[in-house]
Short mmCIF file of C-alpha atoms in Angstrom, two decimals:
data_model
loop_
_atom_site.label_atom_id
_atom_site.label_comp_id
_atom_site.label_asym_id
_atom_site.label_seq_id
_atom_site.Cartn_x
_atom_site.Cartn_y
_atom_site.Cartn_z
CA MET A 1 -36.85 -25.14 2.26
CA ALA A 2 -36.21 -28.48 3.98
CA THR A 3 -33.07 -29.00 1.89
CA ARG A 4 -31.75 -25.56 2.80
CA ARG A 5 -32.47 -26.14 6.49
CA SER A 6 -30.66 -29.47 6.46
CA ARG A 7 -27.67 -27.89 4.72
CA VAL A 8 -27.49 -25.16 7.35
CA LEU A 9 -27.61 -27.74 10.13
CA GLU A 10 -24.94 -29.82 8.43
CA ASN A 11 -22.62 -26.81 8.07
CA TRP A 12 -23.23 -25.88 11.69
CA GLU A 13 -22.34 -29.40 12.81
CA ARG A 14 -19.09 -29.24 10.81
CA LEU A 15 -18.12 -26.01 12.55
CA VAL A 16 -18.93 -27.46 15.96
CA ARG A 17 -16.83 -30.54 15.20
CA ALA A 18 -13.96 -28.32 14.06
CA THR A 19 -14.19 -26.29 17.27
CA LEU A 20 -14.20 -29.43 19.39
CA GLN A 21 -11.17 -30.74 17.51
CA ARG A 22 -9.39 -27.47 18.16
CA GLU A 23 -10.19 -27.72 21.86
CA GLN A 24 -8.77 -31.25 21.84
CA LEU A 25 -5.60 -29.90 20.29
CA ARG A 26 -5.30 -27.24 22.95
CA SER A 27 -5.89 -29.72 25.74
CA ALA A 28 -3.34 -32.11 24.29
CA GLY A 29 -0.75 -29.35 24.13
CA GLN A 30 -1.31 -27.85 27.57
CA GLY A 31 1.89 -29.38 28.83
CA LEU A 32 3.79 -27.28 26.33
CA ALA A 33 1.43 -24.32 26.21
CA GLY A 34 3.70 -22.21 28.36
CA ALA A 35 6.53 -22.86 25.96
CA GLY A 36 4.49 -21.84 22.96
CA ALA A 37 2.85 -18.80 24.48
CA GLY A 38 4.63 -15.49 24.49
CA GLY A 39 4.56 -12.80 27.10
CA ALA A 40 6.05 -14.70 30.06
CA GLY A 41 8.76 -13.40 32.43
CA LEU A 42 10.66 -10.39 31.12
CA ALA A 43 8.60 -10.29 27.94
CA SER A 44 5.39 -9.63 29.87
CA ALA A 45 6.79 -6.35 31.23
CA VAL A 46 7.44 -4.66 27.86
CA PRO A 47 5.36 -1.42 27.63
CA PRO A 48 2.84 -1.20 24.76
CA SER A 49 4.69 1.77 23.23
CA LEU A 50 7.76 -0.42 22.70
CA VAL A 51 5.87 -3.53 21.59
CA LYS A 52 4.24 -1.68 18.67
CA THR A 53 7.49 -0.56 17.05
CA THR A 54 10.12 -3.15 18.01
CA ASN A 55 10.59 -6.86 18.61
CA ILE A 56 11.87 -6.33 22.17
CA GLU A 57 9.15 -8.63 23.48
CA GLN A 58 10.31 -11.52 21.29
CA ILE A 59 13.96 -10.93 22.20
CA LEU A 60 13.23 -10.99 25.92
CA GLN A 61 11.04 -14.08 25.53
CA ALA A 62 13.99 -15.83 23.88
CA ALA A 63 16.24 -14.64 26.72
CA ASP A 64 13.82 -16.19 29.23
CA ASP A 65 13.68 -19.46 27.30
CA ILE A 66 17.46 -19.93 27.08
CA ALA A 67 18.45 -18.38 30.43
CA ASP A 68 19.14 -21.76 32.05
CA GLU A 69 20.77 -23.15 28.94
CA ASP A 70 23.25 -20.29 28.40
CA PRO A 71 23.03 -17.33 30.82
CA ASN A 72 25.69 -15.43 28.89
CA VAL A 73 23.67 -15.48 25.66
CA ALA A 74 20.58 -14.46 27.65
CA ARG A 75 22.60 -11.52 29.00
CA ILE A 76 23.49 -10.47 25.44
CA LEU A 77 19.83 -10.51 24.43
CA CYS A 78 18.79 -8.50 27.50
CA GLU A 79 21.47 -5.88 26.86
CA GLN A 80 20.36 -5.54 23.25
CA ALA A 81 16.72 -5.17 24.35
CA TYR A 82 17.74 -2.41 26.76
CA THR A 83 19.71 -0.62 24.03
CA MET A 84 16.72 -0.78 21.69
CA ALA A 85 14.42 0.62 24.39
CA GLN A 86 16.88 3.40 25.15
CA ASN A 87 17.23 4.36 21.48
CA LEU A 88 13.48 4.35 20.96
CA ASP A 89 12.58 6.34 24.10
CA PRO A 90 15.77 7.91 25.54
CA HIS A 91 13.87 10.15 27.98
CA SER A 92 11.48 7.38 29.13
CA GLU A 93 8.43 9.45 28.24
CA GLY A 94 6.20 6.50 27.35
CA ARG A 95 3.92 4.98 29.93
CA GLY A 96 5.76 2.33 31.95
CA VAL A 97 9.02 2.76 30.01
CA LEU A 98 11.04 4.05 32.98
CA GLN A 99 9.92 1.16 35.20
CA PHE A 100 10.65 -1.31 32.40
CA LYS A 101 14.17 0.04 31.85
CA THR A 102 14.90 0.04 35.57
CA GLY A 103 13.70 -3.54 35.96
CA LEU A 104 15.58 -4.75 32.88
CA MET A 105 18.80 -3.09 34.03
CA SER A 106 18.40 -4.80 37.39
CA VAL A 107 18.09 -8.17 35.63
CA ILE A 108 21.20 -7.45 33.57
CA LYS A 109 23.17 -6.55 36.71
CA GLN A 110 22.05 -9.78 38.34
CA LYS A 111 23.28 -11.75 35.35
CA LEU A 112 26.61 -9.92 35.48
CA ALA A 113 26.91 -10.58 39.22
CA LYS A 114 26.61 -14.31 38.60
CA LYS A 115 29.89 -14.17 36.68
CA ASP A 116 31.66 -13.95 40.10
CA GLY A 117 33.81 -11.04 39.07
CA ALA A 118 34.96 -12.64 35.82
CA VAL A 119 35.63 -10.13 33.05
CA ILE A 120 33.10 -10.19 30.21
CA ASP A 121 34.68 -9.76 26.78
CA ARG A 122 31.92 -8.04 24.82
CA GLN A 123 34.08 -8.15 21.73
CA ARG A 124 33.24 -11.84 21.57
CA ASP A 125 29.49 -11.40 22.01
CA ILE A 126 28.79 -11.74 18.30
CA GLU A 127 30.87 -14.89 17.99
CA ARG A 128 29.32 -16.37 21.13
CA LEU A 129 25.79 -15.58 19.95
CA TRP A 130 26.44 -17.01 16.50
CA ASN A 131 27.90 -20.23 17.87
CA PHE A 132 24.90 -20.63 20.16
CA TYR A 133 22.54 -20.09 17.21
CA LEU A 134 24.22 -22.87 15.20
CA THR A 135 24.25 -25.24 18.16
CA TYR A 136 20.61 -24.51 19.00
CA LYS A 137 19.54 -25.10 15.42
CA ARG A 138 21.36 -28.43 15.18
CA ARG A 139 20.12 -29.64 18.55
CA HIS A 140 16.47 -28.95 17.72
CA ARG A 141 16.75 -30.53 14.24
CA ILE A 142 15.21 -27.55 12.42
CA ASP A 143 15.68 -29.05 8.97
CA GLU A 144 13.90 -32.23 10.06
CA LEU A 145 11.03 -30.25 11.61
CA GLN A 146 10.56 -28.27 8.41
CA ARG A 147 10.51 -31.41 6.25
CA GLU A 148 8.02 -33.03 8.59
CA GLN A 149 5.66 -30.07 8.45
CA GLN A 150 5.98 -29.90 4.67
CA ARG A 151 4.88 -33.54 4.42
CA TRP A 152 1.85 -32.76 6.58
CA ARG A 153 0.91 -29.82 4.38
CA GLU A 154 1.31 -31.71 1.13
CA SER A 155 -0.81 -34.59 2.40
CA GLY A 156 -3.88 -32.28 2.28
CA THR A 157 -5.53 -34.12 5.16
CA PHE A 158 -6.05 -33.27 8.79
CA SER A 159 -4.20 -35.62 11.11
CA THR A 160 -6.16 -37.60 13.67
CA ASN A 161 -3.16 -37.83 16.00
CA LEU A 162 -4.14 -34.58 17.68
CA GLY A 163 -1.96 -34.69 20.80
CA GLU A 164 1.31 -35.51 19.07
CA MET A 165 0.72 -33.03 16.26
CA GLU A 166 -0.11 -30.13 18.58
CA SER A 167 2.90 -30.87 20.76
CA ARG A 168 5.17 -30.85 17.73
CA MET A 169 3.71 -27.60 16.46
CA ILE A 170 4.10 -25.87 19.81
CA GLU A 171 7.70 -27.05 20.04
CA MET A 172 8.38 -25.89 16.49
CA LYS A 173 6.93 -22.42 17.03
CA LYS A 174 8.91 -21.97 20.23
CA VAL A 175 12.16 -22.95 18.51
CA PHE A 176 11.43 -20.75 15.48
CA ALA A 177 10.64 -17.77 17.73
CA THR A 178 13.95 -18.18 19.55
CA LEU A 179 15.90 -18.52 16.30
CA ARG A 180 14.20 -15.45 14.88
CA ALA A 181 15.16 -13.39 17.94
CA LEU A 182 18.77 -14.61 17.76
CA LEU A 183 18.98 -13.70 14.07
CA ASP A 184 17.54 -10.24 14.65
CA VAL A 185 20.03 -9.48 17.43
CA LEU A 186 22.93 -10.81 15.38
CA GLU A 187 21.97 -8.57 12.49
CA VAL A 188 21.83 -5.50 14.73
CA LEU A 189 25.12 -6.26 16.49
CA VAL A 190 27.04 -6.85 13.28
CA GLY A 191 25.40 -4.01 11.35
CA ASP A 192 26.05 -2.94 7.78
CA SER A 193 29.52 -1.54 8.45
CA ALA A 194 31.27 -4.71 9.56
CA THR A 195 35.03 -4.27 9.23
CA ASP A 196 36.67 -7.49 10.44
CA GLU A 197 36.55 -10.69 8.47
CA LEU A 198 34.57 -12.61 11.09
CA SER A 199 31.80 -9.99 11.17
CA ARG A 200 31.57 -9.96 7.39
CA GLN A 201 31.33 -13.74 7.27
CA ILE A 202 28.65 -13.77 9.95
CA MET A 203 26.62 -11.06 8.20
CA GLU A 204 26.74 -12.95 4.91
CA GLU A 205 25.67 -16.12 6.69
CA VAL A 206 22.85 -14.34 8.53
CA LYS A 207 21.50 -12.96 5.25
CA ARG A 208 21.77 -16.35 3.59
CA ILE A 209 19.97 -18.12 6.40
CA LYS A 210 17.22 -15.50 6.53
CA ILE A 211 16.56 -16.11 2.85
CA SER A 212 16.79 -19.90 2.90
CA ASP A 213 14.93 -20.27 6.18
CA GLY A 214 11.92 -18.16 5.31
CA THR A 215 9.94 -20.56 7.46
CA LEU A 216 11.34 -18.77 10.50
CA ARG A 217 9.22 -15.78 9.54
CA GLY A 218 6.29 -17.69 8.10
CA GLU A 219 5.66 -19.84 11.15
CA LEU A 220 5.14 -16.69 13.22
CA THR A 221 2.99 -14.83 10.68
CA PRO A 222 -0.24 -13.63 12.32
CA TYR A 223 -3.63 -14.56 10.85
CA ASN A 224 -7.30 -14.22 11.70
CA ILE A 225 -9.01 -17.53 10.89
CA ILE A 226 -7.00 -19.29 8.18
CA PRO A 227 -3.16 -19.18 8.10
CA LEU A 228 -2.82 -18.69 4.34
CA ASP A 229 0.72 -17.30 4.37
CA ALA A 230 2.05 -20.17 6.48
CA PRO A 231 -0.49 -23.04 6.36
CA SER A 232 -0.81 -24.88 9.66
CA VAL A 233 -1.65 -28.54 10.00
CA THR A 234 -3.36 -27.80 13.32
CA ASN A 235 -5.94 -25.44 11.79
CA VAL A 236 -9.06 -27.50 11.11
CA VAL A 237 -10.90 -24.85 9.08
CA GLY A 238 -8.11 -24.76 6.52
CA PHE A 239 -8.93 -28.36 5.58
CA PHE A 240 -12.62 -27.75 4.81
CA PRO A 241 -13.15 -28.60 1.11
CA GLU A 242 -14.81 -25.26 0.34
CA VAL A 243 -11.89 -23.39 1.93
CA ARG A 244 -9.34 -25.43 -0.03
CA ALA A 245 -11.37 -24.81 -3.19
CA ALA A 246 -11.49 -21.05 -2.51
CA ILE A 247 -7.72 -20.96 -2.01
CA SER A 248 -7.28 -22.82 -5.29
CA ALA A 249 -9.71 -20.45 -7.06
CA ILE A 250 -7.57 -17.36 -6.35
CA GLY A 251 -4.41 -19.19 -7.44
CA TYR A 252 -2.11 -17.94 -10.18
CA THR A 253 -3.43 -19.47 -13.39
CA ALA A 254 -1.87 -19.63 -16.84
CA ASP A 255 -4.14 -16.89 -18.21
CA LEU A 256 -2.69 -14.30 -15.80
CA PRO A 257 0.30 -12.19 -16.93
CA ARG A 258 3.74 -13.29 -15.79
CA LEU A 259 5.29 -11.54 -12.82
CA PRO A 260 8.87 -10.27 -13.30
CA ALA A 261 11.55 -12.58 -11.95
CA ASN A 262 12.62 -9.99 -9.36
CA SER A 263 9.12 -9.55 -7.92
CA GLY A 264 9.78 -12.16 -5.24
CA ALA A 265 7.76 -15.35 -4.87
CA PRO A 266 6.31 -16.49 -1.52
CA GLN A 267 8.21 -19.34 0.10
CA LEU A 268 5.44 -21.02 2.06
CA ARG A 269 2.51 -20.87 -0.35
CA LYS A 270 1.82 -20.70 -4.07
CA LEU A 271 1.46 -17.47 -6.02
CA ASP A 272 -2.07 -16.10 -6.30
CA MET A 273 -4.03 -13.13 -7.65
CA PHE A 274 -3.20 -11.02 -4.63
CA ASP A 275 0.52 -11.24 -5.42
CA LEU A 276 -0.26 -9.81 -8.85
CA LEU A 277 -2.39 -6.99 -7.38
CA GLU A 278 0.28 -6.17 -4.80
CA PHE A 279 2.89 -5.88 -7.54
CA VAL A 280 0.71 -3.85 -9.93
CA PHE A 281 -0.72 -1.33 -7.44
CA GLY A 282 1.70 -1.44 -4.52
CA PHE A 283 -0.86 -2.33 -1.85
CA GLN A 284 0.48 -2.69 1.68
CA GLU A 285 1.56 -6.18 2.70
CA ASP A 286 -0.78 -6.43 5.69
CA ASN A 287 -3.68 -5.12 3.60
CA VAL A 288 -3.03 -7.85 1.04
CA ARG A 289 -2.74 -10.52 3.72
CA ASN A 290 -6.02 -9.53 5.39
CA GLN A 291 -8.01 -9.21 2.18
CA ARG A 292 -6.68 -12.50 0.83
CA GLU A 293 -8.18 -14.20 3.87
CA ASN A 294 -11.36 -12.11 3.56
CA VAL A 295 -11.95 -13.15 -0.05
CA VAL A 296 -11.22 -16.81 0.68
CA MET A 297 -13.67 -16.87 3.57
CA THR A 298 -16.36 -14.98 1.62
CA ILE A 299 -16.14 -17.33 -1.36
CA ALA A 300 -16.01 -20.41 0.89
CA ASN A 301 -19.11 -19.26 2.78
CA ALA A 302 -21.01 -18.75 -0.48
CA GLN A 303 -19.99 -22.23 -1.60
CA ALA A 304 -21.10 -23.73 1.73
CA ARG A 305 -24.56 -22.24 1.21
CA LEU A 306 -24.80 -23.91 -2.19
CA GLY A 307 -23.68 -27.32 -1.03
CA LEU A 308 -20.68 -29.32 0.09
CA LEU A 309 -17.81 -30.17 -2.23
CA ASP A 310 -16.09 -33.51 -2.53
CA GLY A 311 -13.11 -34.98 -4.30
CA VAL A 312 -9.37 -34.70 -3.80
CA GLU A 313 -9.22 -31.32 -5.58
CA PRO A 314 -12.57 -29.58 -4.96
CA LYS A 315 -13.55 -26.70 -7.27
CA ILE A 316 -15.59 -23.61 -6.40
CA ASP A 317 -18.95 -23.46 -8.16
CA GLU A 318 -19.39 -20.63 -10.68
CA LYS A 319 -22.64 -19.72 -8.90
CA ALA A 320 -20.78 -19.04 -5.64
CA VAL A 321 -18.37 -16.63 -7.33
CA ALA A 322 -21.19 -14.91 -9.24
CA GLU A 323 -23.22 -14.49 -6.05
CA VAL A 324 -20.36 -12.81 -4.17
CA PHE A 325 -19.32 -10.70 -7.17
CA ASP A 326 -22.83 -9.34 -7.73
CA LYS A 327 -23.45 -8.67 -4.05
CA VAL A 328 -20.13 -6.95 -3.29
CA LEU A 329 -19.91 -4.85 -6.45
CA ASP A 330 -23.59 -3.91 -6.57
CA ASN A 331 -22.93 -0.65 -4.69
CA TYR A 332 -20.13 0.28 -7.10
CA LYS A 333 -22.35 -0.36 -10.13
CA ARG A 334 -25.18 1.73 -8.68
CA TRP A 335 -22.83 4.66 -7.97
CA CYS A 336 -21.49 4.44 -11.51
CA LYS A 337 -25.02 4.59 -12.87
CA TYR A 338 -25.91 7.55 -10.64
CA LEU A 339 -22.77 9.51 -11.59
CA GLY A 340 -22.87 8.60 -15.26
CA ILE A 341 -19.55 6.71 -15.07
CA ARG A 342 -19.15 3.67 -17.30
CA VAL A 343 -18.64 0.36 -15.50
CA VAL A 344 -15.35 -1.29 -16.48
CA TRP A 345 -16.85 -4.49 -17.89
CA ASN A 346 -19.39 -4.48 -20.71
CA SER A 347 -21.32 -7.44 -19.39
CA THR A 348 -21.05 -9.47 -16.20
CA ALA A 349 -21.92 -12.57 -18.18
CA ALA A 350 -18.84 -11.99 -20.34
CA LEU A 351 -16.52 -12.20 -17.31
CA ASN A 352 -15.11 -15.61 -16.52
CA LYS A 353 -14.61 -16.83 -12.96
CA SER A 354 -10.99 -15.69 -12.84
CA ARG A 355 -11.81 -12.11 -13.92
CA LYS A 356 -14.64 -11.86 -11.42
CA LEU A 357 -12.38 -13.01 -8.61
CA ILE A 358 -9.55 -10.62 -9.43
CA PHE A 359 -11.90 -7.60 -9.81
CA LEU A 360 -13.53 -8.62 -6.53
CA SER A 361 -10.12 -8.82 -4.85
CA LEU A 362 -9.11 -5.42 -6.23
CA TYR A 363 -12.31 -3.86 -4.89
CA PHE A 364 -11.64 -5.21 -1.39
CA LEU A 365 -8.03 -3.95 -1.44
CA ILE A 366 -9.11 -0.47 -2.55
CA TRP A 367 -12.08 -0.25 -0.23
CA VAL A 368 -10.28 -1.08 3.03
CA ARG A 369 -8.35 2.21 2.90
CA LEU A 370 -11.42 4.24 1.98
CA LEU A 371 -12.76 3.62 5.48
CA MET A 372 -10.33 6.32 6.62
CA PHE A 373 -12.71 8.80 5.00
CA ALA A 374 -16.03 7.59 6.38
CA PHE A 375 -17.36 11.17 6.64
CA PHE A 376 -16.13 12.07 3.18
CA LEU A 377 -19.17 10.66 1.42
CA SER A 378 -19.64 13.09 -1.45
CA ALA A 379 -15.94 13.03 -2.24
CA PHE A 380 -16.07 9.24 -2.20
CA ALA A 381 -18.94 9.29 -4.66
CA THR A 382 -16.91 11.16 -7.25
CA TYR A 383 -13.22 10.86 -6.48
CA PHE A 384 -13.05 7.25 -5.37
CA ILE A 385 -15.63 5.78 -7.71
CA THR A 386 -13.68 7.42 -10.53
CA TYR A 387 -10.41 6.03 -9.19
CA ILE A 388 -11.86 2.55 -8.69
CA SER A 389 -12.93 2.55 -12.33
CA GLN A 390 -9.56 3.90 -13.45
CA MET A 391 -7.61 1.25 -11.53
CA ALA A 392 -9.95 -1.49 -12.74
CA LYS A 393 -9.38 -0.37 -16.35
CA GLU A 394 -5.63 -0.44 -15.80
CA LEU A 395 -5.92 -3.94 -14.37
CA ASP A 396 -8.08 -5.07 -17.28
CA ALA A 397 -5.42 -3.91 -19.73
CA ILE A 398 -2.62 -5.54 -17.75
CA LEU A 399 -4.52 -8.84 -17.62
CA ASP A 400 -4.56 -8.86 -21.43
CA SER A 401 -0.76 -8.51 -21.61
CA SER A 402 1.82 -11.26 -21.34
CA GLU A 403 3.83 -9.71 -18.49
CA ALA A 404 2.61 -7.66 -15.53
CA SER A 405 3.73 -4.06 -15.05
CA PRO A 406 3.07 -1.42 -12.36
CA ALA A 407 -0.07 0.69 -12.80
CA ASN A 408 0.48 4.33 -13.74
CA SER A 409 -2.09 5.51 -11.20
CA CYS A 410 0.03 4.22 -8.29
CA THR A 411 3.52 4.88 -9.67
CA SER A 412 5.42 7.94 -8.45
CA SER A 413 7.92 10.02 -10.39
CA ASN A 414 10.83 8.06 -8.88
CA GLY A 415 9.36 4.75 -10.01
CA SER A 416 8.09 3.48 -6.65
CA VAL A 417 4.63 1.89 -6.62
CA SER A 418 2.31 2.62 -3.70
CA TYR A 419 -1.47 2.88 -3.56
CA LEU A 420 -1.27 4.43 -0.11
CA LYS A 421 1.23 7.11 -1.15
CA GLU A 422 -0.21 8.03 -4.53
CA ILE A 423 -3.97 7.74 -3.90
CA ILE A 424 -4.68 7.97 -0.17
CA SER A 425 -1.91 10.17 1.27
CA PRO A 426 -2.65 13.28 -0.86
CA ILE A 427 -6.21 13.34 0.48
CA TYR A 428 -5.11 12.76 4.04
CA LYS A 429 -2.42 15.45 3.87
CA THR A 430 -4.83 17.97 2.38
CA MET A 431 -7.42 17.40 5.09
CA ALA A 432 -4.77 17.36 7.83
CA ALA A 433 -3.52 20.75 6.62
CA GLU A 434 -7.05 22.13 6.68
CA ALA A 435 -7.60 20.77 10.19
CA ALA A 436 -4.44 22.56 11.31
CA ASN A 437 -5.89 25.85 10.05
CA ASN A 438 -8.70 25.80 12.61
CA ASN A 439 -6.26 26.85 15.36
CA ASN A 440 -7.51 24.17 17.73
CA GLY A 441 -11.12 25.20 17.14
CA GLN A 442 -10.55 28.93 17.73
CA ALA A 443 -10.32 30.08 14.10
CA ALA A 444 -13.34 31.56 12.35
CA HIS A 445 -15.36 29.09 10.35
CA SER A 446 -14.64 31.03 7.16
CA ALA A 447 -10.87 30.63 7.69
CA TRP A 448 -10.74 26.90 7.09
CA ARG A 449 -12.63 24.11 5.33
CA ASN A 450 -14.31 21.18 7.05
CA TYR A 451 -15.89 17.97 5.77
CA ASP A 452 -19.00 19.78 4.56
CA ASP A 453 -16.93 22.22 2.49
CA PHE A 454 -14.99 19.42 0.84
CA ASN A 455 -18.13 17.42 0.16
CA GLU A 456 -19.84 20.47 -1.35
CA TYR A 457 -16.83 21.13 -3.55
CA PHE A 458 -17.02 17.66 -5.05
CA TRP A 459 -20.57 18.25 -6.22
CA SER A 460 -19.33 21.14 -8.34
CA PRO A 461 -19.63 20.20 -12.04
CA SER A 462 -16.20 21.75 -12.73
CA CYS A 463 -14.18 19.48 -10.44
CA PHE A 464 -13.85 16.73 -13.06
CA PRO A 465 -12.07 15.78 -15.13
CA ALA A 466 -9.46 18.57 -15.15
CA GLU A 467 -8.84 18.58 -11.40
CA MET A 468 -8.19 14.84 -11.43
CA ALA A 469 -5.10 15.45 -13.50
CA THR A 470 -3.32 17.53 -10.83
CA SER A 471 0.14 16.32 -9.86
CA GLU A 472 -1.00 15.59 -6.32
CA GLY A 473 -4.05 13.68 -7.51
CA PHE A 474 -6.42 15.71 -5.35
CA PRO A 475 -8.06 19.11 -5.91
CA VAL A 476 -7.03 21.64 -3.28
CA SER A 477 -8.58 24.84 -4.58
CA ALA A 478 -11.68 26.19 -2.85
#
């Protein structure tokens, strides 16, 4: 008991120290905080309805940042932001959209007025914007910044020079955000139907730079606690040995099947199990990103309870993986026993650490979408437990092959692979259609089916297995 208490206190002290270090970083970077933070000036006025579906906020933030440096380029960005807002909401029906458009148009007119009557040749906007992009990139030494950050990442240690490091990171993120906005506007202005030679050359260059400079996207990738898709040298938690060990544990090992060459490898991190699962089952990118972090944190926490790791390349203890695997999948195993469905693996003891981790990751990826049907309990007990087992069996077979291939359960007739489209959407569409039959609550109860009716249907002994083979993947008969 005393040992456990001391370990808890030690872990708590580590977290407190990490938090204090983070506060030091923030304090050291306050002089540049305004530069690194978004939502200032024009960008702060973008209505929520436009922020959710466009990058208008980022474009206007870039316009604010470079307004003094090149007012003409800032004008181009503002005009493009206005065009995007107009195309998205032409009648200004969204809350605050009309006021936003009016204010933005006023800003554009002010920028035009500063030209003192000089004629603006909009035919040269693309060329002007492209030249500014190249100049901006050279002046801020983007290549040097990227090499510097790569050295920090590869060192595997957290720098003690907090102030300088935070200042550099804030500067880098500001520059990357501006470059990203410039690239996005260039791509829109040139379009896919470029006719003149200059436009074609610019479009080819934009595509090439977007591929080679994947860091532009990675540096701005959102994360919850650990930036796994674009590791940051200013994130203290990412340097904890148990976190580094958990990241290594889900890595792509030699015993996993090869991914096809055209599957696309991440530019800012190494391949891992989640890349395989995304390819095989077509899980959504954000789902994969969130669950990757979830699994890493869960495994790291289990390891922290067992004891601290040491060494240059720390390894996760088998006991930590077994503890999480048994705890998370216990509910699945109990449902299988209750329904008479065979669990995928013959024996937990026969599963190595890698298999446990990949089955655990698959379960998290499947489960996160099931929360859409929180009131669909009886259907979950039969339909989803059956599908979880089916997908796990497919994965088990794929893991025994030399090269990965898409799972049949998530592959459509046209060859596209999507868990959301093939497994979740049929259920959602069926229930949405039934909800529409209630005539806004005025239809007779016998005229449409609610949650209780669907749940009752799934306890019918005739619903499986024949109904599972329907083309839509979901039984719709009453």
